[in-house]
Coordinates of C-alpha atoms and ligand atoms in Angstrom, one line a residue:
M167 CA 105.0 130.0 153.0
Q168 CA 103.8 129.8 156.1
Q169 CA 105.9 128.9 159.6
K170 CA 104.4 127.0 161.4
I171 CA 105.3 125.4 164.9
I172 CA 103.7 122.4 166.1
I173 CA 102.3 121.4 170.1
L174 CA 102.3 117.5 170.6
D175 CA 99.6 116.8 172.6
F176 CA 99.5 115.1 175.2
G177 CA 96.1 115.7 177.1
S178 CA 96.4 118.5 178.9
Q179 CA 93.6 121.1 179.7
T180 CA 96.2 123.6 178.5
T181 CA 96.8 122.7 175.8
Q182 CA 95.2 124.4 174.0
L183 CA 96.8 127.9 176.3
I184 CA 99.2 126.9 174.5
G185 CA 98.5 127.7 171.3
R186 CA 96.1 131.2 171.9
R187 CA 99.6 131.9 173.5
L188 CA 101.3 131.7 170.6
R189 CA 98.8 132.8 168.4
E190 CA 98.8 136.6 170.2
L191 CA 101.8 136.5 169.8
D192 CA 101.2 136.2 165.7
T193 CA 102.7 133.0 165.1
F194 CA 101.1 130.3 163.9
C195 CA 100.6 127.0 164.9
E196 CA 99.3 123.9 165.1
I197 CA 98.3 121.1 167.7
L198 CA 98.3 118.2 166.3
P199 CA 98.0 114.3 168.9
Y200 CA 101.1 113.5 170.1
D201 CA 102.1 110.7 167.9
K202 CA 100.9 112.3 164.8
F203 CA 104.4 114.7 164.5
P204 CA 103.8 115.8 160.2
H205 CA 107.5 115.2 159.7
D206 CA 107.1 116.0 155.8
D207 CA 105.6 119.3 156.5
P208 CA 109.1 122.1 155.4
S209 CA 107.3 124.8 157.3
V210 CA 107.5 123.6 160.4
I211 CA 110.4 125.7 162.2
G212 CA 110.3 124.1 166.6
V213 CA 108.1 122.2 168.5
I214 CA 106.2 121.9 172.0
L215 CA 105.5 119.1 173.3
S216 CA 102.3 119.4 176.0
G217 CA 101.4 118.2 179.6
S218 CA 99.2 115.1 180.1
P219 CA 96.9 114.5 183.2
Y220 CA 99.4 111.6 182.7
S221 CA 102.4 110.1 184.7
V222 CA 105.3 108.7 183.0
Y223 CA 105.1 106.1 185.1
D224 CA 101.1 105.2 184.0
P225 CA 101.2 101.9 181.9
E226 CA 98.5 103.6 179.3
A227 CA 101.7 107.1 179.5
F228 CA 101.7 108.3 175.6
K229 CA 104.6 107.5 174.0
V230 CA 106.4 109.1 171.7
D231 CA 109.7 108.5 169.3
L232 CA 111.3 111.7 169.2
S233 CA 114.6 110.3 167.3
R234 CA 113.2 112.0 163.9
I235 CA 112.3 115.2 166.0
R236 CA 115.6 115.7 168.4
G237 CA 118.2 117.5 166.6
K238 CA 116.0 119.0 163.5
Y239 CA 114.1 121.5 165.7
P240 CA 113.5 123.4 168.8
I241 CA 112.2 120.8 171.6
L242 CA 110.6 122.7 174.2
G243 CA 108.9 120.1 177.2
I244 CA 106.2 121.7 179.1
C245 CA 106.1 120.0 182.5
Y246 CA 104.7 115.7 181.5
G247 CA 107.0 117.0 178.1
A248 CA 110.2 117.7 181.0
Q249 CA 109.2 114.9 182.6
Y250 CA 108.9 113.2 179.6
M251 CA 112.0 113.9 177.5
S252 CA 113.6 113.5 180.9
Q253 CA 113.6 110.2 181.2
L254 CA 113.2 109.3 177.8
Y255 CA 116.6 110.4 177.5
G256 CA 118.3 108.6 180.6
G257 CA 116.9 111.1 184.1
R258 CA 114.6 109.9 186.6
V259 CA 111.2 111.0 187.0
E260 CA 109.4 110.5 190.2
P261 CA 105.9 111.0 192.2
A262 CA 106.2 113.9 194.0
G263 CA 106.2 113.7 198.7
T264 CA 102.9 116.3 197.7
R265 CA 102.0 117.2 194.3
E266 CA 103.0 120.9 193.4
Y267 CA 100.3 123.0 192.3
G268 CA 99.8 126.7 192.0
R269 CA 102.7 129.7 192.2
A270 CA 106.4 129.3 193.1
N271 CA 109.2 131.5 192.0
L272 CA 112.2 131.3 189.8
R273 CA 114.7 131.5 193.0
S274 CA 118.0 130.5 190.7
F275 CA 117.7 130.7 186.5
E276 CA 120.3 130.9 183.9
H277 CA 120.6 134.2 183.5
D278 CA 122.6 133.7 180.3
N279 CA 119.8 131.3 179.0
P280 CA 118.2 132.1 175.3
L281 CA 114.8 130.8 177.2
F282 CA 115.1 133.4 180.2
K283 CA 115.9 136.4 178.1
G284 CA 114.3 139.5 180.1
F285 CA 113.4 137.7 183.2
D286 CA 113.3 139.7 186.1
E287 CA 114.8 137.8 189.7
N288 CA 112.5 135.4 191.6
S289 CA 109.6 134.9 188.6
Q290 CA 106.7 133.6 189.3
V291 CA 106.1 130.4 187.9
W292 CA 102.4 128.0 187.5
M293 CA 103.3 124.6 189.3
S294 CA 100.9 121.9 188.5
H295 CA 102.2 118.1 188.3
G296 CA 102.1 114.7 191.0
D297 CA 105.5 113.9 189.5
T298 CA 109.1 115.6 189.9
I299 CA 112.2 114.8 187.7
T300 CA 114.8 113.9 190.3
A301 CA 117.8 113.7 188.5
I302 CA 118.4 114.7 185.4
P303 CA 120.2 112.8 181.5
E304 CA 123.8 113.0 181.1
G305 CA 124.6 116.2 179.4
F306 CA 121.6 117.8 180.4
R307 CA 122.1 121.3 182.7
C308 CA 119.9 122.9 185.3
I309 CA 118.6 126.1 184.3
A310 CA 116.2 126.7 186.5
S311 CA 114.4 126.1 190.7
T312 CA 112.1 127.2 192.8
D313 CA 112.3 126.8 196.3
K314 CA 110.8 123.0 196.4
V315 CA 111.8 121.8 192.7
Q316 CA 115.1 121.3 191.9
Y317 CA 114.9 120.7 188.7
A318 CA 112.4 123.8 187.4
A319 CA 113.6 123.9 183.7
Y320 CA 116.6 121.9 182.4
Q321 CA 118.2 122.5 178.7
A322 CA 119.9 119.6 177.0
A323 CA 124.3 120.4 176.5
D324 CA 124.3 122.5 173.2
E325 CA 121.3 121.8 171.8
P326 CA 118.0 123.2 171.3
L327 CA 116.0 121.6 173.3
W328 CA 114.2 122.7 176.5
G329 CA 112.0 121.3 179.7
V330 CA 110.2 123.1 181.7
Q331 CA 108.3 121.7 185.1
F332 CA 106.5 124.5 185.2
H333 CA 103.5 126.3 183.1
P334 CA 104.7 128.6 180.8
E335 CA 101.4 129.3 179.3
A336 CA 99.2 129.5 182.6
Y337 CA 98.1 133.2 183.2
H338 CA 100.5 132.7 186.4
S339 CA 102.9 133.0 185.2
A340 CA 104.2 136.2 184.7
Q341 CA 106.4 135.9 182.6
G342 CA 105.2 132.8 180.2
T343 CA 104.5 134.8 177.3
L344 CA 107.9 136.2 177.7
L345 CA 109.7 132.7 177.8
L346 CA 107.1 130.9 174.5
R347 CA 108.2 134.4 173.3
N348 CA 112.0 133.9 173.8
F349 CA 111.3 130.2 172.3
A350 CA 109.1 131.0 169.3
V351 CA 110.7 134.0 167.8
D352 CA 114.4 133.8 169.2
I353 CA 115.4 130.3 169.4
C354 CA 112.0 129.0 166.5
G355 CA 113.1 132.4 164.6
S356 CA 109.1 132.6 164.4
R357 CA 109.0 135.7 162.1
Q358 CA 105.6 136.7 163.8
D359 CA 104.3 137.3 160.6
W360 CA 100.6 135.2 161.8
S361 CA 97.9 138.0 161.5
P362 CA 94.2 138.8 160.6
A363 CA 95.8 140.5 156.9
S364 CA 98.2 137.4 156.1
F365 CA 95.0 135.5 157.0
V366 CA 92.7 136.8 154.9
E367 CA 94.9 136.3 151.9
T368 CA 96.6 133.3 151.9
T369 CA 93.2 131.6 152.2
V370 CA 92.0 133.7 149.8
A371 CA 94.5 132.5 147.6
E372 CA 94.1 129.2 148.8
L373 CA 90.6 129.0 148.4
K374 CA 90.4 130.4 144.9
A375 CA 92.9 127.5 144.1
E376 CA 90.8 124.1 145.5
L377 CA 87.8 125.8 144.5
G378 CA 88.4 126.8 141.3
D379 CA 85.1 127.5 138.6
D380 CA 83.1 125.5 141.4
R381 CA 80.0 126.1 143.3
V382 CA 80.2 125.7 147.1
I383 CA 76.8 126.3 149.7
L384 CA 76.8 127.5 152.6
G385 CA 74.6 127.4 155.4
L386 CA 74.2 130.8 157.3
S387 CA 73.1 131.1 161.0
G388 CA 73.3 135.3 161.6
G389 CA 76.3 133.6 164.1
V390 CA 79.6 135.8 163.5
D391 CA 81.6 132.2 162.4
S392 CA 79.4 131.3 159.8
S393 CA 79.2 135.5 158.2
V394 CA 83.1 135.3 158.5
A395 CA 83.0 132.4 156.2
A396 CA 81.0 133.8 154.2
V397 CA 82.4 136.9 153.0
L398 CA 85.9 135.0 153.1
L399 CA 84.5 132.6 150.3
N400 CA 82.5 135.0 148.5
K401 CA 86.1 136.9 148.8
A402 CA 87.7 134.1 146.7
I403 CA 84.9 133.3 144.7
G404 CA 82.1 135.6 143.6
D405 CA 78.8 135.1 143.4
R406 CA 79.6 130.9 142.7
L407 CA 78.6 131.4 146.7
T408 CA 75.6 130.6 147.7
C409 CA 74.6 131.1 151.1
I410 CA 71.3 130.1 152.6
F411 CA 69.8 131.6 155.7
V412 CA 66.6 129.9 157.0
N413 CA 64.0 131.8 160.0
H414 CA 63.0 128.7 162.2
G415 CA 60.3 132.1 163.5
L416 CA 62.5 131.3 166.4
L417 CA 64.9 134.0 165.8
R418 CA 65.0 137.7 167.2
K419 CA 62.6 140.5 167.0
N420 CA 62.4 142.3 163.1
E421 CA 66.1 139.7 163.2
F422 CA 65.1 137.4 159.8
R423 CA 65.1 141.2 158.0
D424 CA 67.6 142.9 159.6
V425 CA 70.3 140.2 158.8
M426 CA 69.1 139.6 155.5
K427 CA 69.6 143.1 154.7
D428 CA 73.5 143.0 156.5
Y429 CA 74.9 140.4 154.2
E430 CA 73.2 141.7 151.1
C431 CA 75.4 145.2 152.2
L432 CA 77.8 143.1 152.1
G433 CA 77.1 141.5 149.0
L434 CA 76.7 138.3 149.9
N435 CA 74.2 136.1 147.5
V436 CA 72.0 134.5 150.0
I437 CA 68.3 132.8 150.0
G438 CA 66.2 133.6 152.8
V439 CA 63.8 131.1 153.1
D440 CA 60.9 131.4 155.8
A441 CA 60.1 128.3 157.9
S442 CA 58.0 129.9 160.9
E443 CA 55.3 128.1 160.0
K444 CA 56.8 124.8 159.0
F445 CA 58.8 125.1 162.6
F446 CA 55.6 126.1 164.9
S447 CA 53.1 124.2 163.9
E448 CA 55.9 120.6 164.0
L449 CA 56.2 122.5 167.8
K450 CA 52.8 122.5 168.7
G451 CA 52.2 120.8 172.0
V452 CA 55.6 120.0 172.5
S453 CA 56.8 120.7 176.0
D454 CA 60.0 118.0 176.9
P455 CA 63.3 120.5 175.7
E456 CA 64.2 117.8 174.0
K457 CA 61.7 117.0 171.8
K458 CA 61.9 120.6 170.9
R459 CA 65.5 120.9 170.3
K460 CA 65.6 117.6 167.7
I461 CA 61.9 118.8 165.8
I462 CA 64.5 121.9 165.1
G463 CA 67.1 120.2 164.6
K464 CA 65.9 117.7 162.0
G465 CA 63.3 120.4 160.7
F466 CA 66.3 122.9 160.1
I467 CA 68.4 120.2 157.9
D468 CA 65.1 119.1 155.9
V469 CA 64.9 123.2 154.6
F470 CA 68.6 123.3 154.4
D471 CA 69.2 119.8 152.0
A472 CA 65.3 121.0 150.3
E473 CA 67.1 124.2 149.8
A474 CA 70.1 123.2 148.4
M475 CA 69.3 120.2 146.8
K476 CA 67.9 123.2 144.4
I477 CA 72.0 123.3 143.3
K478 CA 71.8 121.5 140.8
D479 CA 76.3 121.9 139.9
A480 CA 77.4 122.8 144.1
R481 CA 80.0 120.8 144.8
W482 CA 81.1 121.7 148.1
L483 CA 79.7 122.6 151.8
A484 CA 81.1 125.1 153.2
Q485 CA 80.6 125.5 157.4
G486 CA 81.6 128.0 160.2
T487 CA 83.5 125.5 162.1
I488 CA 86.1 127.2 164.2
Y489 CA 88.9 126.0 166.4
P490 CA 87.8 125.5 168.8
D491 CA 85.0 123.0 168.3
R492 CA 87.1 120.3 166.2
I493 CA 90.0 120.3 168.6
E494 CA 86.4 119.3 170.7
S495 CA 86.0 117.0 167.7
L496 CA 89.3 114.9 167.8
N497 CA 90.3 112.8 170.7
I498 CA 94.5 113.1 170.9
T499 CA 94.3 109.3 169.3
G500 CA 92.7 110.8 166.8
K501 CA 89.7 109.5 166.9
V502 CA 86.5 111.1 166.1
I503 CA 84.7 111.1 169.6
K504 CA 81.8 114.1 168.5
S505 CA 80.9 114.6 164.9
H506 CA 79.7 118.0 163.4
H507 CA 76.1 117.6 164.3
N508 CA 75.0 120.6 161.8
V509 CA 76.4 119.1 159.0
G510 CA 73.0 116.3 158.7
G511 CA 73.2 114.4 155.7
L512 CA 73.8 116.1 153.0
P513 CA 78.1 116.3 152.0
E514 CA 76.5 112.3 151.1
K515 CA 72.7 112.7 148.8
M516 CA 74.7 115.4 147.0
N517 CA 78.2 113.7 147.0
L518 CA 79.5 117.6 148.3
K519 CA 83.6 118.4 150.1
L520 CA 83.9 120.5 152.9
C521 CA 85.3 123.2 153.0
E522 CA 85.9 125.3 156.7
P523 CA 87.6 128.3 156.1
L524 CA 87.8 128.7 158.9
K525 CA 88.9 125.9 161.2
W526 CA 92.0 127.1 162.3
L527 CA 91.4 129.9 164.4
F528 CA 90.1 130.7 167.7
K529 CA 87.0 132.9 167.8
D530 CA 88.5 136.2 168.8
E531 CA 90.6 135.7 165.6
V532 CA 87.6 134.2 163.5
R533 CA 86.3 138.1 165.1
R534 CA 89.5 140.6 164.0
V535 CA 89.4 138.9 160.4
G536 CA 85.8 139.8 160.3
R537 CA 86.8 143.5 161.1
Q538 CA 90.3 142.8 158.3
M539 CA 87.5 142.3 156.4
G540 CA 85.5 145.3 156.9
M541 CA 82.3 143.8 158.0
P542 CA 79.8 145.9 160.2
E543 CA 80.4 145.8 164.1
H544 CA 77.1 144.7 165.6
L545 CA 77.5 141.9 163.3
I546 CA 80.7 140.9 164.6
G547 CA 80.1 141.7 167.6
R548 CA 77.0 139.7 168.2
H549 CA 76.3 137.6 171.4
P550 CA 75.9 133.7 171.0
F551 CA 72.4 132.2 170.5
P552 CA 71.8 129.0 170.9
G553 CA 71.0 127.5 166.9
P554 CA 67.4 126.7 168.8
G555 CA 66.9 129.9 169.0
L556 CA 63.8 131.6 171.6
A557 CA 62.3 127.9 171.5
V558 CA 64.7 127.0 174.3
R559 CA 64.3 129.8 176.9
I560 CA 60.0 129.0 176.1
L561 CA 59.4 126.7 178.9
G562 CA 56.9 125.0 177.6
D563 CA 55.2 124.4 174.7
I564 CA 55.5 127.1 172.1
T565 CA 52.9 129.3 170.5
P566 CA 53.5 132.2 167.7
E567 CA 51.7 134.2 170.4
K568 CA 55.0 133.3 173.2
V569 CA 57.3 134.5 170.5
A570 CA 56.0 138.1 170.3
V571 CA 55.8 138.6 173.9
L572 CA 59.5 137.5 174.6
Q573 CA 61.0 139.1 171.7
E574 CA 58.8 142.1 172.7
A575 CA 61.1 141.6 176.4
D576 CA 64.5 140.3 174.5
D577 CA 64.3 143.3 172.3
I578 CA 64.2 145.9 175.1
F579 CA 66.8 144.5 177.6
I580 CA 69.0 143.8 174.5
R581 CA 69.1 146.9 173.3
G582 CA 69.2 148.2 176.7
L583 CA 72.6 146.3 177.0
R584 CA 73.9 148.4 173.9
E585 CA 72.1 151.6 175.3
W586 CA 74.2 151.6 178.6
T587 CA 77.4 153.0 178.7
T588 CA 79.9 152.4 181.3
E589 CA 83.2 154.3 181.4
N590 CA 86.5 152.7 181.1
P591 CA 89.4 153.8 183.4
D592 CA 91.1 155.4 180.3
G593 CA 87.8 157.5 179.6
T594 CA 86.5 155.8 176.6
Q595 CA 82.8 154.2 177.6
T596 CA 82.1 150.3 176.8
S597 CA 78.1 149.4 176.5
L598 CA 77.4 146.7 179.0
Y599 CA 76.0 144.5 175.5
D600 CA 80.2 144.3 175.0
Q601 CA 80.8 143.8 178.8
V602 CA 78.8 140.3 179.0
W603 CA 79.7 137.6 176.9
Q604 CA 75.4 136.7 176.0
A605 CA 72.0 137.7 177.1
G606 CA 68.8 136.9 177.0
V607 CA 64.8 136.8 178.7
I608 CA 63.3 133.7 179.0
L609 CA 59.7 133.5 179.4
L610 CA 58.5 131.4 182.6
P611 CA 55.4 129.6 182.2
V612 CA 54.8 131.1 185.9
Q613 CA 52.0 133.6 186.1
S614 CA 51.6 135.7 188.7
V615 CA 49.1 138.7 190.4
G616 CA 50.3 142.5 189.7
V617 CA 48.1 145.5 190.2
M618 CA 48.2 148.4 187.3
G619 CA 46.9 151.3 188.2
D620 CA 43.5 150.2 189.5
E621 CA 43.2 146.6 188.2
R622 CA 44.4 143.5 189.7
T623 CA 46.5 141.7 186.8
Y624 CA 47.0 137.8 186.4
E625 CA 50.3 137.6 183.6
Q626 CA 53.4 135.8 183.2
A627 CA 57.0 136.7 184.9
V628 CA 61.1 136.5 183.0
A629 CA 64.0 136.3 183.6
L630 CA 66.7 138.0 182.2
R631 CA 70.0 136.0 182.0
A632 CA 73.2 137.9 180.9
V633 CA 76.4 135.9 182.2
T634 CA 80.3 137.0 181.8
S635 CA 82.0 134.3 179.9
T636 CA 85.1 132.9 178.3
D637 CA 84.8 130.3 176.2
A638 CA 80.5 129.2 177.4
M639 CA 81.9 126.3 179.3
S640 CA 81.7 128.5 182.2
A641 CA 79.9 131.6 183.2
D642 CA 79.6 134.0 186.1
W643 CA 76.2 136.1 186.1
A644 CA 76.9 139.3 185.4
H645 CA 76.6 141.8 188.0
L646 CA 74.9 144.8 185.8
P647 CA 74.0 147.9 187.6
Y648 CA 70.6 148.4 189.7
G649 CA 70.1 151.5 188.1
F650 CA 70.0 149.1 184.8
M651 CA 68.1 146.6 185.7
A652 CA 65.4 148.8 187.4
K653 CA 64.8 151.0 183.9
V654 CA 65.2 147.7 181.7
S655 CA 62.5 146.4 184.5
N656 CA 59.8 149.0 183.7
D657 CA 60.2 149.4 180.5
I658 CA 59.6 145.1 180.2
I659 CA 56.0 146.1 182.3
N660 CA 54.8 148.8 181.0
H661 CA 55.4 147.7 177.2
V662 CA 55.6 144.2 176.6
K663 CA 51.3 143.3 177.4
G664 CA 51.3 139.9 179.0
V665 CA 54.0 140.4 181.3
N666 CA 54.1 142.2 184.9
R667 CA 57.1 140.8 186.3
V668 CA 60.5 140.8 186.0
C669 CA 63.4 138.3 187.9
Y670 CA 66.7 138.3 187.1
D671 CA 68.8 135.5 187.4
I672 CA 71.5 134.8 189.8
S673 CA 73.2 131.3 189.0
S674 CA 76.7 130.5 188.2
K675 CA 77.3 128.2 185.1
P676 CA 78.4 125.5 186.9
P677 CA 75.9 123.9 188.5
A678 CA 73.0 125.8 186.2
T679 CA 73.8 126.1 182.2
I680 CA 73.4 129.5 179.9
E681 CA 70.6 128.8 178.5
W682 CA 67.2 127.5 180.8
E683 CA 67.3 124.9 178.9
Ligands
XMP182 P1 74.7 126.4 178.0 O1 73.0 126.0 178.2 O2 75.2 125.3 177.7 O3 74.6 126.9 176.7 O4 75.3 126.8 178.6 C1 76.8 126.8 176.4 C2 76.7 127.9 174.5 O5 76.1 126.7 174.0 C3 74.9 128.1 173.2 N1 73.6 126.9 172.5 C4 73.4 126.2 171.7 N2 74.2 126.7 170.7 N3 73.4 125.1 169.2 C5 73.6 126.6 169.4 O6 74.2 126.8 168.4 C6 72.2 124.9 170.5 O7 71.3 123.1 170.6 C7 72.4 125.5 172.1 N4 72.7 125.3 173.1 C8 73.1 125.6 174.1 C9 74.4 128.9 174.6 O8 73.6 130.1 173.3 C10 75.5 129.2 174.8 O9 76.1 130.3 174.7

């Protein structure tokens, strides 16, 4: 049975990071709303209470009954989690004079406490709290202090219950991962057996059991998540999985053809639908970014549904939904605040059940699983690409001619990024493509004067966009080498007919966004 640690989420922005850190320790975990503890789940080995935007004194503060949890599992409270338990069991929490925020050092700590095994003197921790614990409950003892925070950590006497007011999950807590390791492995007994190989093995077995002889439909986008989901399902049910890949005509140069080939090589049963003409005719003359998006979204669902309806005996619709999609979709009271927009009305129309085999994985774990299954690196390492495709990179109305110009320029830029490598400190090479989160070219509704040979030109301008990011929530423009930019600019102007000017977008997100529309 897959062991798991439950992280009860009290709404902190860093709750997901706690999950990440545990996964990095090859320990499976689930983040659940603070009041949704799975009391009947025999695979739980420990519990973490997260931080919260609330003070324990706020009337709306989240409160949880720990009576069935304390004594049964090891517990670690982090920040609000620590303050909440302290207050619940008779200690005192008060507003700190000033918000305790930033780096601090553990001046003294209980060296033989299992939570601090391997800790250095003065270990740096990250503080971020407005309240502070001023008295701990009777029977609890202080096990760490900083210059400003007396009760930086406590433990209940002879009980596996700890609270830390700092954030071990934060990058700036130098030994935070060690603390989480001490908790997960030494205290909770994690076998650290969460790995891509074990995931593939257990998931394929579960899918076989769950799906039996049923037929499943899956929409492929060419992106990493849906491709990995398809290969997993293919391993479990083979040809009973039918994949549908819709070409809306706004993909990259040759992408539809190349990706179809990749899918066939992977042994997937794929129906490729070229609906370019439908999309071009519906988009004709439309310049408004939101209208373009709506037309493409609706058109996509229409084409996908029509194709799916032909598969009469399908029982399931599979999706490449991943964990961050779901966490964003649920707030901590468990209410859906953003529904999955890519499902459309198909599940109801065809009476399909949803199958989401990647729903517990983070993006980089999806990539590790794909590699584990032997998927080619160019498919696994692909940059994200927006659903509406090049439509949001052509400012103004869309025509097949503009798409063709943009595809050429984009192809030169992307190929260039793949071919240009820089040396790492260990002597290995990494391509610029792998160094950036995402890149593309934008066709601007601007013409400018140029000169080619003896001729005056009056042609279009394009912007190059390349960003670094970890999650697309924020991004910085990539500081690409000047030599590379000079080469790409030359190549585009010399080879793409109709373009005589290349600019580089140096805006970060926020306040700009990654896409221009
Ligand atoms: P922005 O432009 O909001 O983009 O900074 C953030 C990330 O989301 C991608 N993106 C989309 N992906 N459908 C998608 O599947 C869309 O409509 C869409 N719009 C933006 C964008 O490429 C970037 O990775």
